[in-house]
Amino acid sequence: MLRKKTNGVAIGSQTSSFIGKATEKVVDRRAFLKGSGLAVGGLATAAALVGSNVKPVQAAVSSAAVSMKKTVCTHCSVGCTVMAEVQNGVWTGQEPGWDSPINLGAHCAKGASVRETASGERRLKYPMKLVSGKWTRMSWDDAINEIGDKMESIRKSSGPDSVYWLGSAKFNNEQSYLFRKFYAYWGSNNGDHQARICHSTTVAGVANTWGYGAMTNSYNDIHNSKAIFVIGGNPAEAHPVSLMHLMKAKEQNNAPLIVCDPRFTRTAAHADEYVRFRPGSDVALIWGIMWHIFENKWEDKEFIRQRVYGMDDVRAEVKKWNPEETERVTGVPGSQLKRVAKIMANSRPGTFIWCMGGTQHTNGNNNTRAYCAFQLALGNMGTAGGGANIFRGHDNVQGATDFCILSHSLPGYYGLSAGAWKHWSRVWGEDYNWIKARFASMKGKDGKTKSLMNQKGIPVSRWIDGVLENKANIEQPDNLKAMVFWGHAPNSQTRMKEMKVAMEKLDLMVVIDPYPTVSAVLSDKTDGVYLLPSTTQFETYGSVTASNRSLQWREKVIEPSFDSLPDHTIMYKFAKKFGFADRMFRQIKVTNDEPLIEDVTREFNSGMWTIGYTGQSPERLKAHMKNQHVFDRTTLQAVGSEVDGDYYGLPWPCWGNPEMKHPGTPLLYDTSKPVAEGGLCFRARFGVEHEGNNLLAEGSYPVGSEIKDGYPQFTMAMLKKLGWDKDLTAKEKAAIDKVAGDKTNWKVDLSGGIQRVAIKHGCAPFGNAKARVKVWTFPDPIPLHREPLYTSRRDLVADYPTYSDRMAYRLPTLYKSIQDVDHSKKFPIILTSGRLVEYEGGGDETRSNPWLAELQQDMFVEINTFDANSKGIRNGAMVWVATPEGARIKVMAQVTERVAKGVAFLPFHFGGHMEGKDLRSKYPQGSDPYVLGESANTAMTYGYDVVTQMQESKCSLCEIELA
């Protein structure tokens, strides 16, 4: 569907000089393109003009006034500001935000073309349903009523857990919060979103190490780094604008860049030290580096003594990973790892960056905890230039995770205990027993009846098994019967061949999205599928959380296009259909079925005490966006103006209520400044002792603390013991008494009084403890290397076996039974996957964008030159990539040294082909993306992290043959 390229250059490039001259003489580029009709078709139209008859002409320029709207890019998590130019309600141009302290006037290819996301012709335009295999237009009222009736019927026959609510990292914070609240009111924990399959192992691993499961520092703080360690991440393609922050440290500090990756990426091309290692051996690699750190006594002994628990146990495990064993498992020579260890030891503070290459493994939680142990050993935590800089994927995947569009927690990581539900019932002004009655219950194996209200739901990674697994083996009353894909790309999930079968078994499938997604075409269903057009984030407004925990406020750029509706409006319509809208929105103003975003912000401000989403009022966030120019480009602290002293975006935790004016916390666990000014210590989340050992910090505390040692989390009883309860107001005391009196802690005190008083005395409300590198509540308390389920190294299975099969998140989960079967002879090549700079996520939006689609038109597999030559495969040839579970995909071969011998790489942004079959004809007319291709995840196989059920998409096996 797109223009052909010649020698890698788009046809029509000869006209670039003509365009330049014309715009230079008459109008600017955007006005010229708009007036000349080149805005759609671009250089394809210009190509027809090449020749001697081409002459510059005066472009017709609209005289309408231009209004500027400030919004945030909807692609990755860097949080780049976009300045949108609007005339007569039409988005006519854009520029990067030059005042933004995050993107500093820069954009990547995706950010530079976001106008097309909102204005694109391939969008869903009105509600539709499949009738005898044909897409048929319908009204919103009919769609809501039909879908609602079918869901109520399923609820009555199979229970509320048979409807699955799959949400989105594309929601803004307010929509994320409402969506989690929505399926709580529906009466199920069967809801989730993309974070499960991108960074769930990060959140679990990091939160269980030092308290919070998020990026500890910021992109900007990397300016202070003396060394940069990147593993399983490719920021040059996945987070392009972030690379300028890395390069600043490299240039101004002479900071060495170390990149550890099985593939020589565009980021690796910038590295001072590139470490190629075998996919799936991250723990072995990290322990192999730490072997040299401990052997040479390069660790920070005083930091460990004061602030770390369990390092001796890590030391004992690391001792096994001498250079010989490390090389046997990872393929990396000990001499290189010693060099890496020495660089990191001699260049402190060093930052540690990771992405999905480290998380998407059956061993993912062990990987992320090993990364944390590495930084703790070097004393690189809680300091500028150090930290665990976890680069998240989608624009609001951090916020959607914080609001817990998850199957195992309520907003703010409160969990699912009765106490958590009672807290949120108080916030919502709801009757706890009414909410409880909405949930199903069932008998457990012990014969006792339990409410599913307190049980983890099925994660998105496993919804396929929720449909296909034998009902008797599932820990809920019935199988999944209905799926709601709300802003989700199904091709971002593994096992797509089984997914197709699962979709066809569903009674009801609902897709809510600005674009139809692969969900619309993957199955062969002819009825029972609905497509509902939601707006993009440029057609609504609200807050969004970047990877560094900063919140930014988007303005609405344009009104909803076509017949699309904002996500929160659709939520309200469904709540009204189900009869609980008046209860769910009792504290939120609703006009024409649209809940007021600012009221939603204020409601979550009143309840998100655990992670400090309480101080960021709409007014404070809007003031930050208005005054972007006053924030320092490295520290992110404002100098002067109405926001003086604040950190940009009030990064959480922003303690207390908005009136307390906490500035936000730019660096987690930084004891060099008072808590009231953004300082912090490690969280006391795991008790005060373990096996007789002290878990509280020893002689370490934030500047200004009146307690000069470690201490547990604050409660009313603790305030009384310290004599600080006298600092509470009468109103605060009454609110505390109403919750649980002396037992009320800092997380459930709706007045914020306990937090306010603790901070007044220089203390962190959540206590002051040691980080723990020994997580005794996990299957592997100390991170262990375990071979992938589909491993090519059968010689290592006996030494490093996987787990036994077990139940997890309501479902049987396989480990040993898969690993026991040797597939390595028939499928000898390791298969991994990753991102491209041109596309994002499942690719539906970006492959529907002509400016991006032109750049990468073919799905491909990277294959090493040796492997290709051995199989008679030439560059550009079509090949079949087959995997052990019976799937195969037809793609173009890219013969390259980027991947090692015996390793192949697939980008995961493509969809619309299935095992060689083109599905373009199945899309609603005019909504098919410009570029289609096989999905990498059709080929990727079974495998899930033992703690979070993260999918394994970075290490499987395959065979590649000429098509």
Coordinates of C-alpha atoms in Angstrom, one line a residue, residues 322-633:
N322 CA 33.8 -17.8 38.9
P323 CA 35.0 -16.7 35.4
E324 CA 35.0 -20.2 34.1
E325 CA 31.4 -21.1 35.1
T326 CA 30.1 -17.7 34.1
E327 CA 31.6 -18.1 30.6
R328 CA 30.2 -21.7 30.3
V329 CA 26.7 -20.3 31.0
T330 CA 26.7 -16.9 29.4
G331 CA 29.4 -17.2 26.7
V332 CA 31.2 -14.1 28.0
P333 CA 34.9 -14.4 28.9
G334 CA 35.9 -13.5 32.4
S335 CA 38.5 -11.0 31.3
Q336 CA 35.7 -8.8 29.8
L337 CA 33.6 -9.1 32.9
K338 CA 36.5 -8.1 35.1
R339 CA 37.0 -5.1 32.9
V340 CA 33.3 -4.2 33.3
A341 CA 33.4 -4.7 37.0
K342 CA 36.5 -2.4 37.3
I343 CA 34.8 0.3 35.2
M344 CA 31.7 0.3 37.4
A345 CA 33.8 0.2 40.6
N346 CA 36.0 3.1 39.5
S347 CA 33.3 5.3 38.0
R348 CA 30.8 5.9 40.8
P349 CA 28.0 6.9 40.9
G350 CA 27.0 4.7 38.0
T351 CA 23.4 4.3 36.8
F352 CA 21.9 1.0 35.9
I353 CA 19.3 0.9 33.1
W354 CA 17.1 -2.0 32.0
C355 CA 14.1 -2.7 29.9
M356 CA 12.1 -5.6 28.6
G357 CA 15.1 -7.6 27.5
G358 CA 15.6 -8.3 31.2
T359 CA 12.0 -8.6 32.4
Q360 CA 10.3 -10.8 29.8
H361 CA 11.6 -14.1 31.1
T362 CA 10.4 -17.1 33.1
N363 CA 13.3 -16.0 35.4
G364 CA 12.4 -12.3 35.2
N365 CA 11.9 -11.5 38.9
N366 CA 15.3 -13.0 39.6
N367 CA 16.9 -10.8 36.9
T368 CA 15.5 -7.6 38.2
R369 CA 16.5 -8.5 41.8
A370 CA 20.0 -9.3 40.7
Y371 CA 20.2 -5.9 39.0
C372 CA 19.2 -4.3 42.3
A373 CA 21.8 -6.3 44.3
F374 CA 24.4 -5.1 41.9
Q375 CA 23.6 -1.4 42.5
L376 CA 23.4 -1.9 46.3
A377 CA 26.7 -3.7 46.4
L378 CA 28.4 -0.6 44.8
G379 CA 26.5 1.9 46.9
N380 CA 24.9 3.4 43.8
M381 CA 21.4 3.8 45.3
G382 CA 19.9 6.9 46.8
T383 CA 22.4 9.2 45.0
A384 CA 22.4 11.6 42.1
G385 CA 23.9 9.8 39.1
G386 CA 23.1 6.4 40.4
G387 CA 19.9 4.5 40.8
A388 CA 17.9 1.9 39.0
N389 CA 16.7 3.7 35.9
I390 CA 13.9 1.5 34.6
F391 CA 12.7 2.7 31.2
R392 CA 9.0 1.9 30.9
G393 CA 7.4 1.3 27.5
H394 CA 4.1 3.1 26.9
D395 CA 3.3 6.7 27.6
N396 CA 1.3 6.0 30.8
V397 CA 2.3 2.4 31.7
Q398 CA 3.8 3.8 34.9
G399 CA 0.6 5.6 35.8
A400 CA -1.7 2.7 34.8
T401 CA 0.5 0.4 36.9
D402 CA 0.3 2.8 39.9
F403 CA -3.5 2.8 39.6
C404 CA -3.3 -1.0 39.5
I405 CA -5.1 -2.0 36.3
L406 CA -3.9 -5.3 37.5
S407 CA -5.5 -8.6 38.6
H408 CA -3.8 -8.6 42.0
S409 CA -4.2 -5.2 43.6
L410 CA -6.3 -2.1 44.2
P411 CA -5.0 1.3 43.2
G412 CA -1.7 2.4 44.9
Y413 CA -0.5 -1.2 45.4
Y414 CA -2.8 -1.7 48.4
G415 CA -3.4 -5.4 47.5
L416 CA -6.7 -7.3 47.8
S417 CA -7.0 -7.8 51.6
A418 CA -10.1 -6.9 53.4
G419 CA -8.3 -3.9 54.9
A420 CA -7.4 -2.7 51.3
W421 CA -11.0 -3.0 50.2
K422 CA -12.3 -1.2 53.3
H423 CA -9.8 1.6 52.7
W424 CA -11.0 2.2 49.1
S425 CA -14.6 1.8 50.2
R426 CA -14.1 4.7 52.5
V427 CA -12.4 6.8 49.8
W428 CA -15.3 6.0 47.4
G429 CA -18.0 6.6 50.1
E430 CA -19.1 3.1 49.4
D431 CA -20.7 0.4 51.6
Y432 CA -18.0 -2.3 51.9
N433 CA -20.6 -5.0 52.2
W434 CA -22.3 -3.9 49.0
I435 CA -19.0 -4.1 47.1
K436 CA -18.3 -7.5 48.6
A437 CA -21.7 -8.8 47.5
R438 CA -20.8 -8.1 43.9
F439 CA -18.1 -10.8 44.0
A440 CA -18.5 -14.5 43.5
S441 CA -17.2 -17.0 46.0
M442 CA -16.2 -20.7 45.7
K443 CA -15.0 -23.6 47.8
G444 CA -11.2 -24.0 48.1
K445 CA -9.3 -27.2 48.3
D446 CA -9.5 -27.0 52.0
G447 CA -13.3 -27.1 51.8
K448 CA -13.8 -23.5 53.0
T449 CA -15.7 -21.0 51.0
K450 CA -13.7 -18.0 50.0
S451 CA -14.7 -14.7 48.3
L452 CA -12.9 -14.1 45.0
M453 CA -12.8 -10.5 46.1
N454 CA -9.5 -11.3 48.0
Q455 CA -8.1 -13.6 45.3
K456 CA -5.8 -12.6 42.5
G457 CA -7.5 -12.7 39.2
I458 CA -6.2 -14.2 35.9
P459 CA -3.4 -12.0 34.4
V460 CA -3.6 -10.8 30.8
S461 CA -0.7 -13.1 29.9
R462 CA -2.9 -16.1 30.7
W463 CA -6.4 -15.1 29.5
I464 CA -6.0 -17.7 26.7
D465 CA -5.8 -20.4 29.3
G466 CA -8.7 -18.9 31.2
V467 CA -10.8 -19.7 28.1
L468 CA -9.2 -23.0 27.0
E469 CA -8.2 -24.7 30.3
N470 CA -10.5 -27.5 31.6
K471 CA -13.0 -25.8 33.9
A472 CA -12.2 -28.3 36.7
N473 CA -8.6 -27.0 36.8
I474 CA -9.5 -23.3 37.2
E475 CA -9.8 -21.6 40.6
Q476 CA -13.0 -19.7 39.7
P477 CA -16.6 -20.8 39.0
D478 CA -16.3 -21.0 35.2
N479 CA -14.1 -20.3 32.2
L480 CA -13.8 -16.9 30.6
K481 CA -16.7 -16.3 28.2
A482 CA -16.3 -12.6 27.3
M483 CA -13.1 -10.5 26.6
V484 CA -13.0 -6.7 26.5
F485 CA -9.8 -5.5 24.7
W486 CA -9.7 -1.9 25.8
G487 CA -6.7 -0.2 24.2
H488 CA -4.7 -3.5 23.9
A489 CA -2.7 -5.0 21.1
P490 CA -3.2 -8.8 21.2
N491 CA -0.1 -9.3 19.0
S492 CA 2.0 -8.1 22.0
Q493 CA 1.2 -11.4 23.6
T494 CA 2.8 -14.8 23.0
R495 CA 1.1 -18.0 21.8
M496 CA -1.0 -16.3 19.2
K497 CA -1.9 -19.5 17.4
E498 CA -3.7 -20.6 20.7
M499 CA -5.0 -17.1 21.1
K500 CA -6.9 -17.5 17.8
V501 CA -8.6 -20.7 19.1
A502 CA -9.4 -19.0 22.4
M503 CA -11.0 -16.0 20.6
E504 CA -13.2 -18.3 18.5
K505 CA -14.4 -20.0 21.7
L506 CA -15.6 -16.8 23.3
D507 CA -19.3 -15.9 23.5
L508 CA -18.5 -12.2 23.3
M509 CA -15.5 -10.1 22.2
V510 CA -15.4 -6.3 22.5
V511 CA -12.6 -4.2 21.1
I512 CA -12.5 -0.5 22.3
D513 CA -9.7 1.4 20.6
P514 CA -9.0 4.3 18.2
Y515 CA -7.8 1.7 15.7
P516 CA -9.2 -1.8 15.1
T517 CA -6.1 -3.7 16.2
V518 CA -5.3 -7.3 15.3
S519 CA -8.2 -8.4 17.6
A520 CA -10.5 -7.4 14.8
V521 CA -9.0 -9.9 12.3
L522 CA -7.2 -12.7 14.1
S523 CA -10.1 -15.0 14.7
D524 CA -12.5 -16.5 12.2
K525 CA -15.6 -15.6 14.3
T526 CA -18.5 -14.3 12.2
D527 CA -20.7 -13.0 15.0
G528 CA -20.3 -11.8 18.6
V529 CA -17.5 -9.3 17.9
Y530 CA -17.9 -5.5 18.5
L531 CA -15.6 -2.6 17.6
L532 CA -16.1 0.6 19.6
P533 CA -14.1 3.7 18.6
S534 CA -12.5 5.5 21.5
T535 CA -10.6 8.8 21.1
T536 CA -6.9 9.2 21.2
Q537 CA -5.4 11.0 24.2
F538 CA -5.2 14.2 22.0
E539 CA -9.0 14.4 22.1
T540 CA -9.3 14.4 25.8
Y541 CA -7.2 15.7 28.7
G542 CA -5.8 14.8 32.1
S543 CA -2.6 13.7 33.8
V544 CA 0.0 11.1 32.6
T545 CA 3.0 9.7 34.5
A546 CA 6.4 9.5 32.8
S547 CA 8.9 6.7 33.7
N548 CA 10.6 9.0 36.2
R549 CA 7.3 9.2 38.2
S550 CA 6.6 12.8 37.2
L551 CA 3.0 13.7 36.3
Q552 CA 2.3 16.0 33.4
W553 CA -1.1 17.5 32.4
R554 CA -2.3 17.2 28.8
E555 CA -4.5 19.8 27.3
K556 CA -7.2 18.6 24.9
V557 CA -6.0 19.4 21.4
I558 CA -9.1 18.8 19.3
E559 CA -12.6 17.5 19.9
P560 CA -13.3 13.8 19.3
S561 CA -13.0 12.8 15.7
F562 CA -15.7 10.9 13.8
D563 CA -18.1 9.1 16.2
S564 CA -15.4 8.3 18.8
L565 CA -15.8 8.9 22.5
P566 CA -13.3 9.4 25.4
D567 CA -12.6 6.2 27.4
H568 CA -14.0 7.7 30.6
T569 CA -17.3 8.5 28.8
I570 CA -17.5 4.9 27.6
M571 CA -16.9 3.7 31.1
Y572 CA -19.7 5.8 32.4
K573 CA -22.1 4.6 29.7
F574 CA -21.4 0.9 30.7
A575 CA -21.7 1.8 34.4
K576 CA -25.0 3.3 33.7
K577 CA -26.1 0.3 31.8
F578 CA -25.1 -2.0 34.6
G579 CA -26.9 0.1 37.2
F580 CA -24.0 1.3 39.4
A581 CA -23.1 4.7 37.8
D582 CA -24.7 6.7 40.6
R583 CA -22.7 4.9 43.2
M584 CA -19.4 4.8 41.2
F585 CA -19.6 8.5 40.3
R586 CA -21.2 9.9 43.4
Q587 CA -18.2 12.2 44.1
I588 CA -17.6 13.0 40.4
K589 CA -19.5 15.5 38.3
V590 CA -20.8 14.1 35.1
T591 CA -22.0 16.2 32.1
N592 CA -23.5 14.6 29.0
D593 CA -22.2 11.2 30.2
E594 CA -18.6 12.6 30.5
P595 CA -17.1 12.5 34.0
L596 CA -15.1 15.6 35.0
I597 CA -11.5 14.7 34.8
E598 CA -10.4 17.1 37.6
D599 CA -12.9 15.5 40.0
V600 CA -11.4 12.1 39.3
T601 CA -7.9 13.5 40.0
R602 CA -9.1 14.9 43.3
E603 CA -10.7 11.5 44.2
F604 CA -7.5 9.6 43.7
N605 CA -5.6 12.3 45.5
S606 CA -7.8 11.5 48.5
G607 CA -6.9 7.8 48.6
M608 CA -3.4 7.1 47.1
W609 CA -1.4 7.6 50.3
T610 CA 0.9 4.6 49.8
I611 CA 2.8 6.0 46.9
G612 CA 2.1 9.7 47.4
Y613 CA -0.3 10.4 44.5
T614 CA -2.0 12.8 47.0
G615 CA -0.2 16.1 46.6
Q616 CA -0.5 16.5 42.8
S617 CA -3.8 18.4 42.4
P618 CA -4.9 19.5 38.9
E619 CA -4.0 23.1 39.8
R620 CA -0.4 22.2 40.7
L621 CA 0.1 20.1 37.6
K622 CA -1.3 22.7 35.3
A623 CA 1.0 25.3 36.9
H624 CA 4.0 23.0 36.2
M625 CA 3.0 22.7 32.5
K626 CA 2.6 26.5 32.3
N627 CA 6.0 27.1 33.8
Q628 CA 8.1 24.4 32.2
H629 CA 10.8 26.9 31.4
V630 CA 11.7 27.5 35.1
F631 CA 12.8 23.9 35.8
D632 CA 16.5 23.0 35.9
R633 CA 17.4 20.7 33.1

